[in-house]
Amino acid sequence: METQRCDIQGITETCFAAQNFFTKIADFDAEEDKYMAISVNYRGDVKAKEANATVQWLKTNKKVTFVEWCPTGFKVGLNDEPPAVLEDDDVAPSKRNIVMIGNNTAISRVFSERISKKYDLMYSQRAFVHWYVGEGMEEGEFAEAREDLGFLEKDYLDVLSEQATDEADDESD
């Protein structure tokens, strides 16, 4: 069994590991997949100076990379109260913890490879449509929802292509 580092830098690095993301992205690359914004919220025995130093360490060691047009990217929240310990809980008590909410361009692959394909497959079979229509939804709203999902995919791809265009321009200068 492997023991985890419980210092600020250790828990933060663990938080930014792709296998700990809520949405599984198999081919996540910390340098290629860019963040547009990140909120890290620490709870417990964490000092502002330590948290800010850890954020700088993440940026310096390329654990996270941001799109060019996002100068700061991080919002750090601190809460002095230690994490709650519940009776009969499987989670071990700790002095501190972290949660990260990030907007990353890698999510576009989830939209295109998972959600859109599954939506198209289910809608082509008319799966569950009768339930929604029975509750008052109109048929046209399904097409509108799929179109909105397509626009969202395109927005993320535009961010990636802008980034690639800017990098190519920098190299030619």
PDB file of C-alpha atoms in Angstrom:
ATOM      1  CA  MET A   1       0.000   0.000   0.000  1.00  0.00           C
ATOM      2  CA  GLU A   2       1.280   3.425  -0.940  1.00  0.00           C
ATOM      3  CA  THR A   3       1.220   6.284   1.547  1.00  0.00           C
ATOM      4  CA  GLN A   4       0.177   9.722   0.346  1.00  0.00           C
ATOM      5  CA  ARG A   5       2.049  12.928   1.057  1.00  0.00           C
ATOM      6  CA  CYS A   6      -0.138  15.117   3.265  1.00  0.00           C
ATOM      7  CA  ASP A   7       1.755  18.379   2.875  1.00  0.00           C
ATOM      8  CA  ILE A   8       0.192  21.199   0.846  1.00  0.00           C
ATOM      9  CA  GLN A   9       2.261  20.540  -2.267  1.00  0.00           C
ATOM     10  CA  GLY A  10       1.591  16.777  -2.075  1.00  0.00           C
ATOM     11  CA  ILE A  11      -2.196  17.036  -1.800  1.00  0.00           C
ATOM     12  CA  THR A  12      -2.283  19.702  -4.492  1.00  0.00           C
ATOM     13  CA  GLU A  13      -0.219  17.620  -6.903  1.00  0.00           C
ATOM     14  CA  THR A  14      -2.494  14.635  -6.235  1.00  0.00           C
ATOM     15  CA  CYS A  15      -5.521  16.824  -6.887  1.00  0.00           C
ATOM     16  CA  PHE A  16      -4.156  17.782 -10.321  1.00  0.00           C
ATOM     17  CA  ALA A  17      -3.375  14.183 -11.344  1.00  0.00           C
ATOM     18  CA  ALA A  18      -5.665  13.136 -14.207  1.00  0.00           C
ATOM     19  CA  GLN A  19      -6.653   9.862 -12.518  1.00  0.00           C
ATOM     20  CA  ASN A  20      -8.271  11.911  -9.732  1.00  0.00           C
ATOM     21  CA  PHE A  21     -10.448  14.028 -12.020  1.00  0.00           C
ATOM     22  CA  PHE A  22     -14.214  13.638 -11.704  1.00  0.00           C
ATOM     23  CA  THR A  23     -14.434  13.229 -15.474  1.00  0.00           C
ATOM     24  CA  LYS A  24     -12.061  10.566 -16.749  1.00  0.00           C
ATOM     25  CA  ILE A  25      -9.936  11.794 -19.643  1.00  0.00           C
ATOM     26  CA  ALA A  26      -7.642   8.927 -20.656  1.00  0.00           C
ATOM     27  CA  ASP A  27      -5.215  10.888 -22.839  1.00  0.00           C
ATOM     28  CA  PHE A  28      -4.951  14.012 -20.666  1.00  0.00           C
ATOM     29  CA  ASP A  29      -1.691  15.912 -21.180  1.00  0.00           C
ATOM     30  CA  ALA A  30      -0.905  18.676 -18.681  1.00  0.00           C
ATOM     31  CA  GLU A  31       1.081  20.690 -21.254  1.00  0.00           C
ATOM     32  CA  GLU A  32      -1.196  20.292 -24.288  1.00  0.00           C
ATOM     33  CA  ASP A  33      -4.578  20.497 -22.555  1.00  0.00           C
ATOM     34  CA  LYS A  34      -4.850  24.073 -21.378  1.00  0.00           C
ATOM     35  CA  TYR A  35      -6.836  25.479 -18.488  1.00  0.00           C
ATOM     36  CA  MET A  36      -8.918  28.604 -18.860  1.00  0.00           C
ATOM     37  CA  ALA A  37      -9.560  28.976 -15.132  1.00  0.00           C
ATOM     38  CA  ILE A  38      -8.930  27.059 -11.916  1.00  0.00           C
ATOM     39  CA  SER A  39     -10.362  27.433  -8.441  1.00  0.00           C
ATOM     40  CA  VAL A  40      -8.535  25.581  -5.674  1.00  0.00           C
ATOM     41  CA  ASN A  41     -10.155  25.533  -2.263  1.00  0.00           C
ATOM     42  CA  TYR A  42      -8.141  24.404   0.731  1.00  0.00           C
ATOM     43  CA  ARG A  43      -9.717  23.402   4.006  1.00  0.00           C
ATOM     44  CA  GLY A  44      -7.997  23.008   7.357  1.00  0.00           C
ATOM     45  CA  ASP A  45      -4.424  23.748   8.381  1.00  0.00           C
ATOM     46  CA  VAL A  46      -3.322  25.715   5.294  1.00  0.00           C
ATOM     47  CA  LYS A  47      -1.638  29.107   5.302  1.00  0.00           C
ATOM     48  CA  ALA A  48      -2.055  31.602   2.455  1.00  0.00           C
ATOM     49  CA  LYS A  49       1.696  31.793   1.891  1.00  0.00           C
ATOM     50  CA  GLU A  50       1.938  28.001   1.468  1.00  0.00           C
ATOM     51  CA  ALA A  51      -1.056  27.899  -0.870  1.00  0.00           C
ATOM     52  CA  ASN A  52       0.290  30.693  -3.084  1.00  0.00           C
ATOM     53  CA  ALA A  53       3.761  29.109  -3.178  1.00  0.00           C
ATOM     54  CA  THR A  54       2.195  25.816  -4.253  1.00  0.00           C
ATOM     55  CA  VAL A  55       0.231  27.525  -7.031  1.00  0.00           C
ATOM     56  CA  GLN A  56       3.468  29.105  -8.286  1.00  0.00           C
ATOM     57  CA  TRP A  57       5.180  25.699  -8.082  1.00  0.00           C
ATOM     58  CA  LEU A  58       2.402  24.181 -10.220  1.00  0.00           C
ATOM     59  CA  LYS A  59       2.836  26.870 -12.876  1.00  0.00           C
ATOM     60  CA  THR A  60       6.638  26.757 -12.855  1.00  0.00           C
ATOM     61  CA  ASN A  61       6.868  22.960 -13.107  1.00  0.00           C
ATOM     62  CA  LYS A  62       4.276  22.783 -15.908  1.00  0.00           C
ATOM     63  CA  LYS A  63       1.830  20.760 -13.846  1.00  0.00           C
ATOM     64  CA  VAL A  64      -0.781  23.140 -15.290  1.00  0.00           C
ATOM     65  CA  THR A  65      -0.720  25.335 -18.377  1.00  0.00           C
ATOM     66  CA  PHE A  66      -3.124  28.136 -19.194  1.00  0.00           C
ATOM     67  CA  VAL A  67      -4.442  29.565 -22.410  1.00  0.00           C
ATOM     68  CA  GLU A  68      -2.466  32.600 -23.453  1.00  0.00           C
ATOM     69  CA  TRP A  69      -5.248  35.116 -22.823  1.00  0.00           C
ATOM     70  CA  CYS A  70      -5.704  34.120 -19.165  1.00  0.00           C
ATOM     71  CA  PRO A  71      -2.979  35.940 -17.217  1.00  0.00           C
ATOM     72  CA  THR A  72      -3.645  34.678 -13.675  1.00  0.00           C
ATOM     73  CA  GLY A  73      -5.916  31.685 -13.986  1.00  0.00           C
ATOM     74  CA  PHE A  74      -6.037  30.706 -10.314  1.00  0.00           C
ATOM     75  CA  LYS A  75      -8.460  31.566  -7.575  1.00  0.00           C
ATOM     76  CA  VAL A  76      -7.399  30.270  -4.182  1.00  0.00           C
ATOM     77  CA  GLY A  77      -9.877  29.793  -1.353  1.00  0.00           C
ATOM     78  CA  LEU A  78      -8.899  29.114   2.242  1.00  0.00           C
ATOM     79  CA  ASN A  79     -11.114  27.812   5.037  1.00  0.00           C
ATOM     80  CA  ASP A  80      -9.602  27.432   8.528  1.00  0.00           C
ATOM     81  CA  GLU A  81     -12.103  24.796   9.641  1.00  0.00           C
ATOM     82  CA  PRO A  82     -10.660  21.280   9.360  1.00  0.00           C
ATOM     83  CA  PRO A  83     -12.536  18.731   7.251  1.00  0.00           C
ATOM     84  CA  ALA A  84     -15.503  17.228   9.071  1.00  0.00           C
ATOM     85  CA  VAL A  85     -15.223  13.700  10.418  1.00  0.00           C
ATOM     86  CA  LEU A  86     -18.398  11.660  10.340  1.00  0.00           C
ATOM     87  CA  GLU A  87     -19.174   8.655  12.490  1.00  0.00           C
ATOM     88  CA  ASP A  88     -18.863   5.316  10.692  1.00  0.00           C
ATOM     89  CA  ASP A  89     -17.319   6.994   7.635  1.00  0.00           C
ATOM     90  CA  ASP A  90     -14.807   5.160   5.435  1.00  0.00           C
ATOM     91  CA  VAL A  91     -12.791   8.331   4.830  1.00  0.00           C
ATOM     92  CA  ALA A  92      -9.833   8.735   7.169  1.00  0.00           C
ATOM     93  CA  PRO A  93      -9.671  11.963   9.183  1.00  0.00           C
ATOM     94  CA  SER A  94      -7.151  14.548   7.979  1.00  0.00           C
ATOM     95  CA  LYS A  95      -5.907  17.975   9.010  1.00  0.00           C
ATOM     96  CA  ARG A  96      -6.384  19.452   5.530  1.00  0.00           C
ATOM     97  CA  ASN A  97      -7.845  18.783   2.125  1.00  0.00           C
ATOM     98  CA  ILE A  98      -8.274  20.411  -1.266  1.00  0.00           C
ATOM     99  CA  VAL A  99     -10.842  20.550  -4.033  1.00  0.00           C
ATOM    100  CA  MET A 100     -10.111  21.846  -7.521  1.00  0.00           C
ATOM    101  CA  ILE A 101     -12.624  23.061 -10.072  1.00  0.00           C
ATOM    102  CA  GLY A 102     -11.049  23.677 -13.454  1.00  0.00           C
ATOM    103  CA  ASN A 103     -12.163  24.583 -16.948  1.00  0.00           C
ATOM    104  CA  ASN A 104      -9.890  22.675 -19.313  1.00  0.00           C
ATOM    105  CA  THR A 105      -9.900  22.317 -23.080  1.00  0.00           C
ATOM    106  CA  ALA A 106      -9.667  18.505 -22.726  1.00  0.00           C
ATOM    107  CA  ILE A 107     -13.364  18.422 -21.867  1.00  0.00           C
ATOM    108  CA  SER A 108     -14.112  18.976 -25.572  1.00  0.00           C
ATOM    109  CA  ARG A 109     -13.061  15.350 -26.173  1.00  0.00           C
ATOM    110  CA  VAL A 110     -15.638  14.226 -23.634  1.00  0.00           C
ATOM    111  CA  PHE A 111     -18.317  16.203 -25.464  1.00  0.00           C
ATOM    112  CA  SER A 112     -17.417  14.864 -28.905  1.00  0.00           C
ATOM    113  CA  GLU A 113     -16.387  11.296 -28.051  1.00  0.00           C
ATOM    114  CA  ARG A 114     -18.926  10.468 -25.377  1.00  0.00           C
ATOM    115  CA  ILE A 115     -21.871  12.780 -24.905  1.00  0.00           C
ATOM    116  CA  SER A 116     -22.614  13.666 -28.533  1.00  0.00           C
ATOM    117  CA  LYS A 117     -22.258  10.091 -29.750  1.00  0.00           C
ATOM    118  CA  LYS A 118     -24.477   8.725 -27.002  1.00  0.00           C
ATOM    119  CA  TYR A 119     -27.056  11.460 -27.507  1.00  0.00           C
ATOM    120  CA  ASP A 120     -27.174  10.790 -31.246  1.00  0.00           C
ATOM    121  CA  LEU A 121     -27.456   7.033 -30.698  1.00  0.00           C
ATOM    122  CA  MET A 122     -30.256   7.335 -28.148  1.00  0.00           C
ATOM    123  CA  TYR A 123     -32.171   9.944 -30.114  1.00  0.00           C
ATOM    124  CA  SER A 124     -31.935   7.904 -33.322  1.00  0.00           C
ATOM    125  CA  GLN A 125     -33.625   5.080 -31.402  1.00  0.00           C
ATOM    126  CA  ARG A 126     -36.120   7.565 -29.917  1.00  0.00           C
ATOM    127  CA  ALA A 127     -35.098   6.311 -26.470  1.00  0.00           C
ATOM    128  CA  PHE A 128     -36.937   8.060 -23.616  1.00  0.00           C
ATOM    129  CA  VAL A 129     -38.328  10.737 -25.956  1.00  0.00           C
ATOM    130  CA  HIS A 130     -41.912   9.821 -25.057  1.00  0.00           C
ATOM    131  CA  TRP A 131     -41.230  10.543 -21.383  1.00  0.00           C
ATOM    132  CA  TYR A 132     -39.970  14.050 -22.102  1.00  0.00           C
ATOM    133  CA  VAL A 133     -42.762  14.816 -24.554  1.00  0.00           C
ATOM    134  CA  GLY A 134     -45.266  13.519 -22.007  1.00  0.00           C
ATOM    135  CA  GLU A 135     -43.879  16.007 -19.470  1.00  0.00           C
ATOM    136  CA  GLY A 136     -44.375  18.935 -21.855  1.00  0.00           C
ATOM    137  CA  MET A 137     -41.121  19.119 -23.814  1.00  0.00           C
ATOM    138  CA  GLU A 138     -41.473  19.733 -27.530  1.00  0.00           C
ATOM    139  CA  GLU A 139     -39.784  17.567 -30.166  1.00  0.00           C
ATOM    140  CA  GLY A 140     -37.895  20.556 -31.575  1.00  0.00           C
ATOM    141  CA  GLU A 141     -36.110  21.064 -28.259  1.00  0.00           C
ATOM    142  CA  PHE A 142     -34.137  17.834 -28.788  1.00  0.00           C
ATOM    143  CA  ALA A 143     -32.611  19.168 -32.010  1.00  0.00           C
ATOM    144  CA  GLU A 144     -31.974  22.507 -30.319  1.00  0.00           C
ATOM    145  CA  ALA A 145     -30.183  20.786 -27.417  1.00  0.00           C
ATOM    146  CA  ARG A 146     -27.987  18.814 -29.838  1.00  0.00           C
ATOM    147  CA  GLU A 147     -27.190  21.992 -31.737  1.00  0.00           C
ATOM    148  CA  ASP A 148     -26.206  23.750 -28.487  1.00  0.00           C
ATOM    149  CA  LEU A 149     -23.905  20.842 -27.646  1.00  0.00           C
ATOM    150  CA  GLY A 150     -22.297  21.196 -31.078  1.00  0.00           C
ATOM    151  CA  PHE A 151     -21.724  24.908 -30.475  1.00  0.00           C
ATOM    152  CA  LEU A 152     -20.114  24.124 -27.118  1.00  0.00           C
ATOM    153  CA  GLU A 153     -17.774  21.595 -28.763  1.00  0.00           C
ATOM    154  CA  LYS A 154     -16.883  24.194 -31.408  1.00  0.00           C
ATOM    155  CA  ASP A 155     -16.164  26.858 -28.775  1.00  0.00           C
ATOM    156  CA  TYR A 156     -13.615  24.598 -27.061  1.00  0.00           C
ATOM    157  CA  LEU A 157     -12.041  23.632 -30.389  1.00  0.00           C
ATOM    158  CA  ASP A 158     -11.796  27.341 -31.280  1.00  0.00           C
ATOM    159  CA  VAL A 159      -9.854  27.955 -28.058  1.00  0.00           C
ATOM    160  CA  LEU A 160      -7.432  25.171 -29.000  1.00  0.00           C
ATOM    161  CA  SER A 161      -7.027  26.364 -32.590  1.00  0.00           C
ATOM    162  CA  GLU A 162      -6.487  29.989 -31.461  1.00  0.00           C
ATOM    163  CA  GLN A 163      -3.783  28.755 -29.136  1.00  0.00           C
ATOM    164  CA  ALA A 164      -2.105  26.767 -31.939  1.00  0.00           C
ATOM    165  CA  THR A 165      -2.334  29.755 -34.320  1.00  0.00           C
ATOM    166  CA  ASP A 166      -0.799  32.082 -31.731  1.00  0.00           C
ATOM    167  CA  GLU A 167       2.055  29.628 -31.103  1.00  0.00           C
ATOM    168  CA  ALA A 168       2.740  29.303 -34.858  1.00  0.00           C
ATOM    169  CA  ASP A 169       2.791  33.106 -35.166  1.00  0.00           C
ATOM    170  CA  ASP A 170       5.278  33.336 -32.286  1.00  0.00           C
ATOM    171  CA  GLU A 171       7.583  30.797 -33.926  1.00  0.00           C
ATOM    172  CA  SER A 172       7.575  32.656 -37.279  1.00  0.00           C
ATOM    173  CA  ASP A 173       8.531  35.987 -35.593  1.00  0.00           C
TER     174      ASP A 173
END
